[in-house]
PDB file of C-alpha atoms in Angstrom:
ATOM      1  CA  MET X   1      49.272  54.487  -5.220  1.00 73.00           C
ATOM      2  CA  ASN X   2      51.376  56.798  -7.404  1.00 90.00           C
ATOM      3  CA  VAL X   3      55.039  56.523  -8.303  1.00 95.00           C
ATOM      4  CA  ASP X   4      57.204  59.437  -7.232  1.00 97.00           C
ATOM      5  CA  PRO X   5      57.089  61.874 -10.213  1.00 97.00           C
ATOM      6  CA  GLN X   6      60.871  62.164 -10.455  1.00 98.00           C
ATOM      7  CA  LEU X   7      61.223  58.377 -10.615  1.00 97.00           C
ATOM      8  CA  ALA X   8      58.449  58.157 -13.210  1.00 96.00           C
ATOM      9  CA  ALA X   9      60.191  60.742 -15.404  1.00 97.00           C
ATOM     10  CA  TYR X  10      63.464  58.867 -15.106  1.00 97.00           C
ATOM     11  CA  TYR X  11      61.888  55.558 -16.128  1.00 96.00           C
ATOM     12  CA  SER X  12      60.277  57.191 -19.159  1.00 95.00           C
ATOM     13  CA  GLN X  13      63.649  58.521 -20.263  1.00 96.00           C
ATOM     14  CA  VAL X  14      65.333  55.145 -19.742  1.00 95.00           C
ATOM     15  CA  ASP X  15      62.700  53.309 -21.785  1.00 92.00           C
ATOM     16  CA  ALA X  16      62.943  55.885 -24.570  1.00 94.00           C
ATOM     17  CA  GLU X  17      66.717  55.556 -24.847  1.00 95.00           C
ATOM     18  CA  PHE X  18      67.026  51.855 -23.993  1.00 91.00           C
ATOM     19  CA  PRO X  19      63.870  49.957 -24.987  1.00 85.00           C
ATOM     20  CA  PRO X  20      63.399  46.852 -22.823  1.00 75.00           C
ATOM     21  CA  VAL X  21      64.877  43.690 -24.309  1.00 67.00           C
ATOM     22  CA  SER X  22      62.220  41.478 -25.858  1.00 62.00           C
ATOM     23  CA  ALA X  23      62.071  37.694 -26.253  1.00 54.00           C
ATOM     24  CA  PRO X  24      64.047  35.643 -27.092  1.00 49.00           C
ATOM     25  CA  ASP X  25      66.929  37.939 -26.098  1.00 49.00           C
ATOM     26  CA  ALA X  26      65.188  38.691 -22.797  1.00 53.00           C
ATOM     27  CA  LEU X  27      66.026  35.131 -21.726  1.00 64.00           C
ATOM     28  CA  ASP X  28      69.733  35.731 -22.221  1.00 86.00           C
ATOM     29  CA  ALA X  29      71.836  36.782 -19.212  1.00 91.00           C
ATOM     30  CA  LEU X  30      74.367  38.627 -21.356  1.00 90.00           C
ATOM     31  CA  SER X  31      71.633  40.743 -22.984  1.00 88.00           C
ATOM     32  CA  ARG X  32      70.200  41.641 -19.598  1.00 90.00           C
ATOM     33  CA  ARG X  33      73.633  42.531 -18.232  1.00 92.00           C
ATOM     34  CA  SER X  34      74.454  44.625 -21.268  1.00 91.00           C
ATOM     35  CA  ARG X  35      71.297  46.730 -21.011  1.00 91.00           C
ATOM     36  CA  ASN X  36      71.673  47.126 -17.247  1.00 93.00           C
ATOM     37  CA  LYS X  37      75.277  48.256 -17.669  1.00 94.00           C
ATOM     38  CA  ARG X  38      74.475  50.697 -20.469  1.00 95.00           C
ATOM     39  CA  VAL X  39      71.652  52.267 -18.471  1.00 95.00           C
ATOM     40  CA  ALA X  40      73.874  52.529 -15.388  1.00 95.00           C
ATOM     41  CA  ASP X  41      76.667  54.158 -17.402  1.00 96.00           C
ATOM     42  CA  ARG X  42      74.319  56.590 -19.182  1.00 96.00           C
ATOM     43  CA  PHE X  43      72.633  57.741 -15.966  1.00 95.00           C
ATOM     44  CA  ALA X  44      75.590  57.380 -13.620  1.00 95.00           C
ATOM     45  CA  PRO X  45      75.304  59.327 -10.357  1.00 95.00           C
ATOM     46  CA  PRO X  46      77.945  61.854  -9.339  1.00 94.00           C
ATOM     47  CA  SER X  47      80.607  60.674  -6.939  1.00 94.00           C
ATOM     48  CA  VAL X  48      79.664  60.892  -3.288  1.00 95.00           C
ATOM     49  CA  PRO X  49      81.790  63.679  -1.770  1.00 95.00           C
ATOM     50  CA  ASP X  50      84.121  63.111   1.169  1.00 95.00           C
ATOM     51  CA  VAL X  51      84.131  59.321   0.829  1.00 97.00           C
ATOM     52  CA  SER X  52      87.380  57.459   0.196  1.00 97.00           C
ATOM     53  CA  ILE X  53      87.442  54.231  -1.812  1.00 97.00           C
ATOM     54  CA  GLN X  54      89.916  51.393  -1.286  1.00 97.00           C
ATOM     55  CA  GLN X  55      90.125  48.567  -3.828  1.00 98.00           C
ATOM     56  CA  ILE X  56      90.558  45.217  -2.074  1.00 98.00           C
ATOM     57  CA  ASP X  57      91.180  41.666  -3.299  1.00 98.00           C
ATOM     58  CA  VAL X  58      89.487  39.044  -1.130  1.00 98.00           C
ATOM     59  CA  PRO X  59      91.480  35.780  -1.387  1.00 98.00           C
ATOM     60  CA  LEU X  60      89.239  32.740  -0.983  1.00 97.00           C
ATOM     61  CA  GLU X  61      89.849  29.094  -1.758  1.00 96.00           C
ATOM     62  CA  GLY X  62      90.231  28.686  -5.518  1.00 96.00           C
ATOM     63  CA  ARG X  63      89.189  32.255  -6.342  1.00 97.00           C
ATOM     64  CA  THR X  64      89.702  35.921  -5.558  1.00 98.00           C
ATOM     65  CA  LEU X  65      86.771  38.311  -5.215  1.00 98.00           C
ATOM     66  CA  LYS X  66      86.910  42.031  -5.871  1.00 98.00           C
ATOM     67  CA  ALA X  67      85.673  44.399  -3.174  1.00 98.00           C
ATOM     68  CA  ARG X  68      85.603  48.120  -2.449  1.00 98.00           C
ATOM     69  CA  LEU X  69      85.831  49.642   1.002  1.00 98.00           C
ATOM     70  CA  TYR X  70      84.126  53.029   1.407  1.00 98.00           C
ATOM     71  CA  ARG X  71      84.819  55.327   4.373  1.00 97.00           C
ATOM     72  CA  PRO X  72      83.916  58.907   5.247  1.00 96.00           C
ATOM     73  CA  SER X  73      87.236  60.581   4.564  1.00 93.00           C
ATOM     74  CA  GLN X  74      86.809  63.213   7.289  1.00 87.00           C
ATOM     75  CA  ILE X  75      86.624  60.594  10.093  1.00 88.00           C
ATOM     76  CA  ASP X  76      89.918  59.108  11.326  1.00 85.00           C
ATOM     77  CA  GLU X  77      88.629  56.732  14.014  1.00 92.00           C
ATOM     78  CA  ALA X  78      88.112  52.992  13.525  1.00 95.00           C
ATOM     79  CA  LEU X  79      84.561  52.802  12.194  1.00 97.00           C
ATOM     80  CA  PRO X  80      81.972  50.013  12.392  1.00 97.00           C
ATOM     81  CA  LEU X  81      81.981  47.805   9.292  1.00 98.00           C
ATOM     82  CA  VAL X  82      78.946  47.099   7.127  1.00 98.00           C
ATOM     83  CA  VAL X  83      79.395  44.366   4.499  1.00 98.00           C
ATOM     84  CA  TYR X  84      77.151  45.150   1.510  1.00 98.00           C
ATOM     85  CA  PHE X  85      75.903  42.920  -1.324  1.00 98.00           C
ATOM     86  CA  HIS X  86      74.543  44.453  -4.523  1.00 98.00           C
ATOM     87  CA  GLY X  87      71.268  43.533  -6.182  1.00 98.00           C
ATOM     88  CA  GLY X  88      70.543  42.473  -9.739  1.00 97.00           C
ATOM     89  CA  GLY X  89      68.791  39.126  -9.398  1.00 97.00           C
ATOM     90  CA  TRP X  90      72.118  37.323  -8.754  1.00 98.00           C
ATOM     91  CA  VAL X  91      72.701  37.850 -12.509  1.00 97.00           C
ATOM     92  CA  ILE X  92      73.163  41.441 -13.710  1.00 94.00           C
ATOM     93  CA  GLY X  93      74.591  43.699 -10.975  1.00 94.00           C
ATOM     94  CA  ASP X  94      78.186  44.556 -10.132  1.00 97.00           C
ATOM     95  CA  LEU X  95      80.318  46.930  -8.070  1.00 97.00           C
ATOM     96  CA  ASP X  96      79.912  49.741 -10.605  1.00 97.00           C
ATOM     97  CA  THR X  97      76.163  49.555 -11.230  1.00 96.00           C
ATOM     98  CA  HIS X  98      75.424  49.771  -7.504  1.00 97.00           C
ATOM     99  CA  GLU X  99      78.297  51.965  -6.299  1.00 97.00           C
ATOM    100  CA  GLN X 100      76.086  54.829  -5.135  1.00 97.00           C
ATOM    101  CA  VAL X 101      74.387  52.650  -2.507  1.00 98.00           C
ATOM    102  CA  PRO X 102      77.419  51.653  -0.387  1.00 98.00           C
ATOM    103  CA  ALA X 103      79.190  54.988  -0.952  1.00 98.00           C
ATOM    104  CA  GLN X 104      76.197  57.025   0.166  1.00 98.00           C
ATOM    105  CA  LEU X 105      75.514  54.656   3.065  1.00 98.00           C
ATOM    106  CA  ALA X 106      79.074  55.178   4.302  1.00 98.00           C
ATOM    107  CA  ALA X 107      78.577  58.937   4.261  1.00 97.00           C
ATOM    108  CA  ASP X 108      75.079  58.974   5.741  1.00 97.00           C
ATOM    109  CA  ALA X 109      75.604  56.395   8.509  1.00 97.00           C
ATOM    110  CA  ARG X 110      79.237  57.344   9.235  1.00 97.00           C
ATOM    111  CA  VAL X 111      80.410  53.752   8.826  1.00 98.00           C
ATOM    112  CA  ALA X 112      82.835  51.833   6.630  1.00 98.00           C
ATOM    113  CA  VAL X 113      81.087  49.804   3.932  1.00 98.00           C
ATOM    114  CA  ALA X 114      82.689  46.880   2.103  1.00 98.00           C
ATOM    115  CA  SER X 115      80.930  46.130  -1.196  1.00 98.00           C
ATOM    116  CA  ILE X 116      81.500  42.582  -2.467  1.00 98.00           C
ATOM    117  CA  GLU X 117      81.544  41.436  -6.102  1.00 97.00           C
ATOM    118  CA  TYR X 118      80.309  37.856  -5.717  1.00 98.00           C
ATOM    119  CA  ARG X 119      80.121  35.377  -8.590  1.00 98.00           C
ATOM    120  CA  LEU X 120      76.975  35.589 -10.712  1.00 97.00           C
ATOM    121  CA  ALA X 121      74.431  33.102 -12.030  1.00 97.00           C
ATOM    122  CA  PRO X 122      73.768  31.417 -14.380  1.00 95.00           C
ATOM    123  CA  GLU X 123      77.502  30.748 -14.831  1.00 96.00           C
ATOM    124  CA  PHE X 124      77.825  30.294 -11.065  1.00 97.00           C
ATOM    125  CA  PRO X 125      74.394  29.287  -9.729  1.00 96.00           C
ATOM    126  CA  PHE X 126      73.372  28.518  -6.147  1.00 96.00           C
ATOM    127  CA  PRO X 127      75.163  28.002  -3.832  1.00 96.00           C
ATOM    128  CA  ALA X 128      78.144  29.879  -5.343  1.00 98.00           C
ATOM    129  CA  PRO X 129      76.839  33.422  -4.599  1.00 98.00           C
ATOM    130  CA  ASN X 130      75.888  32.339  -1.063  1.00 97.00           C
ATOM    131  CA  ASP X 131      79.311  30.778  -0.484  1.00 98.00           C
ATOM    132  CA  ASP X 132      81.073  33.887  -1.781  1.00 98.00           C
ATOM    133  CA  ALA X 133      78.984  36.151   0.423  1.00 98.00           C
ATOM    134  CA  GLU X 134      79.499  34.108   3.576  1.00 98.00           C
ATOM    135  CA  GLN X 135      83.232  33.600   3.087  1.00 98.00           C
ATOM    136  CA  ALA X 136      83.804  37.253   2.156  1.00 98.00           C
ATOM    137  CA  LEU X 137      81.979  38.375   5.285  1.00 98.00           C
ATOM    138  CA  LEU X 138      84.119  36.113   7.476  1.00 98.00           C
ATOM    139  CA  TRP X 139      87.285  37.308   5.718  1.00 98.00           C
ATOM    140  CA  PHE X 140      86.445  40.957   6.372  1.00 98.00           C
ATOM    141  CA  ALA X 141      85.561  40.145   9.981  1.00 98.00           C
ATOM    142  CA  GLU X 142      89.050  38.700  10.431  1.00 97.00           C
ATOM    143  CA  GLN X 143      90.741  41.655   8.708  1.00 97.00           C
ATOM    144  CA  ARG X 144      89.177  44.450  10.752  1.00 97.00           C
ATOM    145  CA  VAL X 145      92.250  45.269  12.816  1.00 96.00           C
ATOM    146  CA  ARG X 146      94.498  45.363   9.740  1.00 96.00           C
ATOM    147  CA  LEU X 147      91.992  47.592   7.939  1.00 97.00           C
ATOM    148  CA  ASN X 148      91.602  49.937  10.926  1.00 96.00           C
ATOM    149  CA  LEU X 149      87.976  48.994  11.503  1.00 97.00           C
ATOM    150  CA  SER X 150      86.145  48.716  14.789  1.00 97.00           C
ATOM    151  CA  LEU X 151      85.833  45.324  16.450  1.00 96.00           C
ATOM    152  CA  ARG X 152      82.849  46.551  18.428  1.00 92.00           C
ATOM    153  CA  THR X 153      80.199  45.821  15.843  1.00 93.00           C
ATOM    154  CA  LEU X 154      79.680  44.296  12.388  1.00 97.00           C
ATOM    155  CA  ALA X 155      76.618  44.631  10.170  1.00 98.00           C
ATOM    156  CA  VAL X 156      75.402  43.441   6.767  1.00 98.00           C
ATOM    157  CA  ALA X 157      73.379  45.236   4.115  1.00 98.00           C
ATOM    158  CA  GLY X 158      72.048  44.622   0.637  1.00 98.00           C
ATOM    159  CA  ASP X 159      69.369  45.451  -1.870  1.00 98.00           C
ATOM    160  CA  SER X 160      67.020  42.979  -3.569  1.00 98.00           C
ATOM    161  CA  ALA X 161      68.976  39.767  -4.306  1.00 98.00           C
ATOM    162  CA  GLY X 162      71.837  41.365  -2.390  1.00 98.00           C
ATOM    163  CA  ALA X 163      69.535  41.721   0.626  1.00 98.00           C
ATOM    164  CA  TYR X 164      68.826  38.006   0.292  1.00 98.00           C
ATOM    165  CA  LEU X 165      72.570  37.337   0.466  1.00 98.00           C
ATOM    166  CA  ALA X 166      73.022  39.758   3.362  1.00 98.00           C
ATOM    167  CA  THR X 167      70.421  38.118   5.562  1.00 95.00           C
ATOM    168  CA  TYR X 168      71.593  34.658   4.468  1.00 96.00           C
ATOM    169  CA  VAL X 169      75.141  35.385   5.642  1.00 97.00           C
ATOM    170  CA  GLU X 170      73.910  37.060   8.830  1.00 96.00           C
ATOM    171  CA  ARG X 171      72.234  33.793   9.725  1.00 94.00           C
ATOM    172  CA  ALA X 172      75.093  31.561   8.580  1.00 94.00           C
ATOM    173  CA  ALA X 173      77.754  33.641  10.327  1.00 95.00           C
ATOM    174  CA  ASN X 174      75.849  33.964  13.599  1.00 94.00           C
ATOM    175  CA  LEU X 175      75.152  30.247  13.713  1.00 91.00           C
ATOM    176  CA  LYS X 176      78.923  29.697  13.420  1.00 92.00           C
ATOM    177  CA  VAL X 177      80.040  32.601  15.620  1.00 93.00           C
ATOM    178  CA  PRO X 178      77.134  33.714  17.820  1.00 93.00           C
ATOM    179  CA  GLY X 179      76.790  37.471  17.949  1.00 94.00           C
ATOM    180  CA  LEU X 180      79.268  38.199  15.151  1.00 97.00           C
ATOM    181  CA  VAL X 181      76.765  40.180  13.044  1.00 97.00           C
ATOM    182  CA  LYS X 182      74.924  42.762  15.149  1.00 97.00           C
ATOM    183  CA  ALA X 183      72.587  44.359  12.607  1.00 98.00           C
ATOM    184  CA  GLN X 184      71.237  44.058   9.077  1.00 98.00           C
ATOM    185  CA  LEU X 185      69.943  46.649   6.635  1.00 98.00           C
ATOM    186  CA  LEU X 186      67.742  45.168   3.919  1.00 98.00           C
ATOM    187  CA  PHE X 187      66.308  47.086   0.977  1.00 98.00           C
ATOM    188  CA  TYR X 188      63.308  45.381  -0.727  1.00 98.00           C
ATOM    189  CA  PRO X 189      64.691  41.892   0.012  1.00 98.00           C
ATOM    190  CA  VAL X 190      64.163  38.758  -2.047  1.00 97.00           C
ATOM    191  CA  VAL X 191      63.015  36.090   0.387  1.00 95.00           C
ATOM    192  CA  ARG X 192      61.593  32.997  -1.313  1.00 93.00           C
ATOM    193  CA  PRO X 193      60.894  31.498  -4.777  1.00 94.00           C
ATOM    194  CA  SER X 194      57.121  31.989  -4.651  1.00 92.00           C
ATOM    195  CA  PHE X 195      55.189  34.433  -6.816  1.00 95.00           C
ATOM    196  CA  ASN X 196      51.555  34.543  -5.717  1.00 93.00           C
ATOM    197  CA  SER X 197      51.476  37.235  -3.045  1.00 96.00           C
ATOM    198  CA  THR X 198      49.092  40.161  -3.376  1.00 97.00           C
ATOM    199  CA  SER X 199      51.926  42.489  -4.396  1.00 98.00           C
ATOM    200  CA  TYR X 200      53.213  39.996  -6.973  1.00 97.00           C
ATOM    201  CA  THR X 201      49.739  39.932  -8.505  1.00 97.00           C
ATOM    202  CA  ARG X 202      49.154  43.670  -8.264  1.00 97.00           C
ATOM    203  CA  PHE X 203      52.539  44.644  -9.719  1.00 97.00           C
ATOM    204  CA  ALA X 204      53.061  41.640 -11.982  1.00 96.00           C
ATOM    205  CA  GLU X 205      53.869  43.977 -14.885  1.00 94.00           C
ATOM    206  CA  GLY X 206      56.148  46.312 -12.954  1.00 91.00           C
ATOM    207  CA  PRO X 207      57.137  49.098 -13.143  1.00 91.00           C
ATOM    208  CA  VAL X 208      60.863  48.294 -13.249  1.00 92.00           C
ATOM    209  CA  LEU X 209      60.603  44.681 -12.048  1.00 95.00           C
ATOM    210  CA  THR X 210      57.988  42.192 -13.242  1.00 95.00           C
ATOM    211  CA  ARG X 211      56.872  38.859 -11.894  1.00 95.00           C
ATOM    212  CA  ASN X 212      58.280  37.166 -15.003  1.00 93.00           C
ATOM    213  CA  ASP X 213      61.625  38.833 -14.328  1.00 94.00           C
ATOM    214  CA  MET X 214      61.741  37.335 -10.849  1.00 95.00           C
ATOM    215  CA  ILE X 215      60.723  33.888 -12.127  1.00 95.00           C
ATOM    216  CA  TRP X 216      63.584  34.114 -14.634  1.00 93.00           C
ATOM    217  CA  PHE X 217      66.096  35.309 -12.038  1.00 96.00           C
ATOM    218  CA  TRP X 218      65.182  32.529  -9.609  1.00 96.00           C
ATOM    219  CA  GLY X 219      65.464  29.959 -12.409  1.00 94.00           C
ATOM    220  CA  ALA X 220      68.926  31.219 -13.330  1.00 94.00           C
ATOM    221  CA  PHE X 221      69.988  31.269  -9.674  1.00 96.00           C
ATOM    222  CA  LEU X 222      68.701  27.792  -8.824  1.00 95.00           C
ATOM    223  CA  GLU X 223      69.658  26.302 -12.225  1.00 92.00           C
ATOM    224  CA  GLU X 224      66.261  24.653 -12.535  1.00 89.00           C
ATOM    225  CA  PRO X 225      62.892  25.481 -14.124  1.00 87.00           C
ATOM    226  CA  VAL X 226      60.769  27.810 -11.998  1.00 90.00           C
ATOM    227  CA  THR X 227      57.139  28.613 -12.802  1.00 88.00           C
ATOM    228  CA  ILE X 228      54.509  31.004 -11.499  1.00 92.00           C
ATOM    229  CA  ALA X 229      53.614  28.284  -8.989  1.00 83.00           C
ATOM    230  CA  GLY X 230      57.137  28.586  -7.550  1.00 83.00           C
ATOM    231  CA  ALA X 231      60.231  26.424  -7.273  1.00 78.00           C
ATOM    232  CA  SER X 232      60.238  22.738  -6.441  1.00 79.00           C
ATOM    233  CA  GLU X 233      59.099  21.758  -2.955  1.00 80.00           C
ATOM    234  CA  GLN X 234      62.610  20.601  -2.124  1.00 78.00           C
ATOM    235  CA  ARG X 235      64.009  24.041  -2.941  1.00 79.00           C
ATOM    236  CA  THR X 236      61.176  25.906  -1.228  1.00 80.00           C
ATOM    237  CA  MET X 237      61.692  23.987   2.026  1.00 81.00           C
ATOM    238  CA  ASP X 238      65.491  24.376   1.944  1.00 85.00           C
ATOM    239  CA  PRO X 239      66.462  27.041   4.536  1.00 84.00           C
ATOM    240  CA  ARG X 240      69.466  27.959   2.403  1.00 84.00           C
ATOM    241  CA  VAL X 241      67.022  29.004  -0.351  1.00 88.00           C
ATOM    242  CA  THR X 242      63.836  30.177   1.368  1.00 89.00           C
ATOM    243  CA  LEU X 243      64.778  32.561   4.153  1.00 90.00           C
ATOM    244  CA  THR X 244      61.558  31.962   6.092  1.00 88.00           C
ATOM    245  CA  ALA X 245      62.093  28.195   6.242  1.00 85.00           C
ATOM    246  CA  SER X 246      62.478  26.860   9.771  1.00 77.00           C
ATOM    247  CA  ILE X 247      65.938  27.126  11.370  1.00 80.00           C
ATOM    248  CA  PRO X 248      66.436  25.589  14.835  1.00 80.00           C
ATOM    249  CA  ASP X 249      68.037  27.868  17.439  1.00 79.00           C
ATOM    250  CA  TYR X 250      68.091  30.874  15.101  1.00 84.00           C
ATOM    251  CA  ALA X 251      68.156  34.255  16.873  1.00 88.00           C
ATOM    252  CA  PRO X 252      68.402  36.962  14.209  1.00 93.00           C
ATOM    253  CA  ALA X 253      70.357  40.178  14.419  1.00 96.00           C
ATOM    254  CA  ASP X 254      68.349  43.363  14.716  1.00 96.00           C
ATOM    255  CA  ALA X 255      67.222  44.650  11.347  1.00 98.00           C
ATOM    256  CA  VAL X 256      66.062  47.623   9.350  1.00 98.00           C
ATOM    257  CA  VAL X 257      63.845  46.377   6.517  1.00 98.00           C
ATOM    258  CA  MET X 258      62.813  48.912   3.882  1.00 98.00           C
ATOM    259  CA  VAL X 259      60.203  47.915   1.318  1.00 98.00           C
ATOM    260  CA  ALA X 260      59.016  49.797  -1.748  1.00 98.00           C
ATOM    261  CA  GLY X 261      55.287  50.406  -1.953  1.00 97.00           C
ATOM    262  CA  ILE X 262      55.153  49.766  -5.716  1.00 98.00           C
ATOM    263  CA  ASP X 263      57.080  46.517  -6.014  1.00 98.00           C
ATOM    264  CA  PRO X 264      56.240  42.841  -6.576  1.00 98.00           C
ATOM    265  CA  LEU X 265      58.542  42.059  -3.633  1.00 98.00           C
ATOM    266  CA  HIS X 266      56.725  44.338  -1.185  1.00 98.00           C
ATOM    267  CA  ASP X 267      54.765  41.623   0.611  1.00 98.00           C
ATOM    268  CA  GLU X 268      57.647  39.219   1.078  1.00 96.00           C
ATOM    269  CA  GLY X 269      59.734  42.004   2.575  1.00 97.00           C
ATOM    270  CA  VAL X 270      56.965  42.696   5.091  1.00 98.00           C
ATOM    271  CA  GLU X 271      56.647  38.952   5.699  1.00 95.00           C
ATOM    272  CA  TYR X 272      60.373  38.702   6.376  1.00 96.00           C
ATOM    273  CA  ALA X 273      60.289  41.562   8.855  1.00 97.00           C
ATOM    274  CA  LYS X 274      57.553  39.689  10.735  1.00 96.00           C
ATOM    275  CA  PHE X 275      59.608  36.477  10.580  1.00 94.00           C
ATOM    276  CA  LEU X 276      62.589  38.220  12.155  1.00 95.00           C
ATOM    277  CA  GLU X 277      60.400  39.669  14.905  1.00 95.00           C
ATOM    278  CA  LEU X 278      58.830  36.270  15.560  1.00 92.00           C
ATOM    279  CA  HIS X 279      62.316  34.848  16.149  1.00 92.00           C
ATOM    280  CA  GLY X 280      63.282  37.598  18.578  1.00 92.00           C
ATOM    281  CA  GLY X 281      64.838  40.267  16.380  1.00 93.00           C
ATOM    282  CA  ASP X 282      64.291  43.970  16.943  1.00 96.00           C
ATOM    283  CA  VAL X 283      62.994  45.099  13.546  1.00 97.00           C
ATOM    284  CA  GLU X 284      62.220  48.517  12.117  1.00 98.00           C
ATOM    285  CA  LEU X 285      60.059  48.214   8.996  1.00 98.00           C
ATOM    286  CA  ILE X 286      60.099  51.276   6.734  1.00 98.00           C
ATOM    287  CA  GLU X 287      57.453  51.497   3.994  1.00 97.00           C
ATOM    288  CA  ALA X 288      58.676  53.716   1.161  1.00 97.00           C
ATOM    289  CA  SER X 289      55.183  54.188  -0.201  1.00 95.00           C
ATOM    290  CA  ASP X 290      55.932  56.110  -3.414  1.00 95.00           C
ATOM    291  CA  MET X 291      59.013  54.108  -4.370  1.00 98.00           C
ATOM    292  CA  THR X 292      59.532  51.298  -6.867  1.00 98.00           C
ATOM    293  CA  HIS X 293      61.908  48.369  -6.791  1.00 98.00           C
ATOM    294  CA  GLY X 294      65.508  49.515  -7.235  1.00 97.00           C
ATOM    295  CA  PHE X 295      65.125  53.031  -5.852  1.00 98.00           C
ATOM    296  CA  ALA X 296      68.227  52.734  -3.625  1.00 98.00           C
ATOM    297  CA  ARG X 297      70.351  53.250  -6.754  1.00 97.00           C
ATOM    298  CA  LEU X 298      68.380  56.307  -7.833  1.00 98.00           C
ATOM    299  CA  GLN X 299      69.028  58.802  -5.063  1.00 97.00           C
ATOM    300  CA  HIS X 300      70.524  61.175  -7.638  1.00 97.00           C
ATOM    301  CA  VAL X 301      67.316  61.342  -9.690  1.00 97.00           C
ATOM    302  CA  SER X 302      64.700  61.391  -6.918  1.00 98.00           C
ATOM    303  CA  ASP X 303      64.655  63.663  -3.882  1.00 98.00           C
ATOM    304  CA  ALA X 304      62.190  61.293  -2.211  1.00 98.00           C
ATOM    305  CA  ALA X 305      64.479  58.292  -2.780  1.00 98.00           C
ATOM    306  CA  ARG X 306      67.314  60.268  -1.221  1.00 98.00           C
ATOM    307  CA  ASP X 307      65.183  61.060   1.834  1.00 98.00           C
ATOM    308  CA  TRP X 308      64.128  57.423   2.269  1.00 98.00           C
ATOM    309  CA  MET X 309      67.738  56.261   2.108  1.00 98.00           C
ATOM    310  CA  ARG X 310      68.811  58.855   4.676  1.00 97.00           C
ATOM    311  CA  SER X 311      66.153  57.554   7.032  1.00 97.00           C
ATOM    312  CA  ALA X 312      67.379  53.977   6.580  1.00 97.00           C
ATOM    313  CA  ALA X 313      70.981  55.005   7.252  1.00 97.00           C
ATOM    314  CA  THR X 314      69.905  56.811  10.417  1.00 97.00           C
ATOM    315  CA  ALA X 315      67.970  53.752  11.601  1.00 97.00           C
ATOM    316  CA  LEU X 316      70.984  51.513  10.997  1.00 97.00           C
ATOM    317  CA  ARG X 317      73.320  53.887  12.817  1.00 95.00           C
ATOM    318  CA  GLU X 318      71.048  53.798  15.853  1.00 95.00           C
ATOM    319  CA  MET X 319      71.341  49.977  15.939  1.00 94.00           C
ATOM    320  CA  LEU X 320      75.147  49.931  15.862  1.00 92.00           C
TER     321      LEU X 320
END
């Protein structure tokens, strides 16, 4: 299985200009954030045309979260809302590093997309990111009339650790308010703190994301040691942590799940799609065979990545 040539060329350029951080600095969240930010700034995508951006403060108990609301500027009607959560292992992403994903999704799917800047681990470990995601979703659901958004449907989306948060809040919100979230769009989702799948073994050394990276991210998120054998049994069985843990009376929203063919997380994304189907969800699984982890942010460097993301946006639109 070969990586898309345009992605491969991009990764070579990134590594030449920004050599990967080595131990012991690799174990430092600030070092990881700094490199991620510098790479994102150096290879920033152009602005998505015909998409307006509204800066929003989300007031929650004891804190205020930043958010951005993206809308196709040529459409005046009240649009469906998609609440999006960025990736980055719950540690290194932010509204800027992932801006292309929600902006382009708004344009492609003809929806409004609210991107949420949740608190990050290790300073704010589990359950802080989960709490932020859930409460921000509920806040936006309540503000739809004021923001001129449609009450007809509400969806969630996210990439990687952000996809984990998206599907977590879909479940939490629908258990509180049945039917609130109608659809979910998940790009290469993180699902559980276990690292022994076939894809984890095959792509343990990347490209882009390694098995050791994911072990580190999970450890920072859970604020406990995590090894190649996985997290503690208590954590693994906790349905707030492992998304495939048993949940009574759970009926998932319909979903589009897109996995990258060259990604340690490939198998757990496929597993999660099957889990959703088993519990009654209508699921479209899209296998982006020549893509690596993180390709949703790289539509400006890869024509193939752009095509895959268009197909995901179309599939989501058809569910709304």
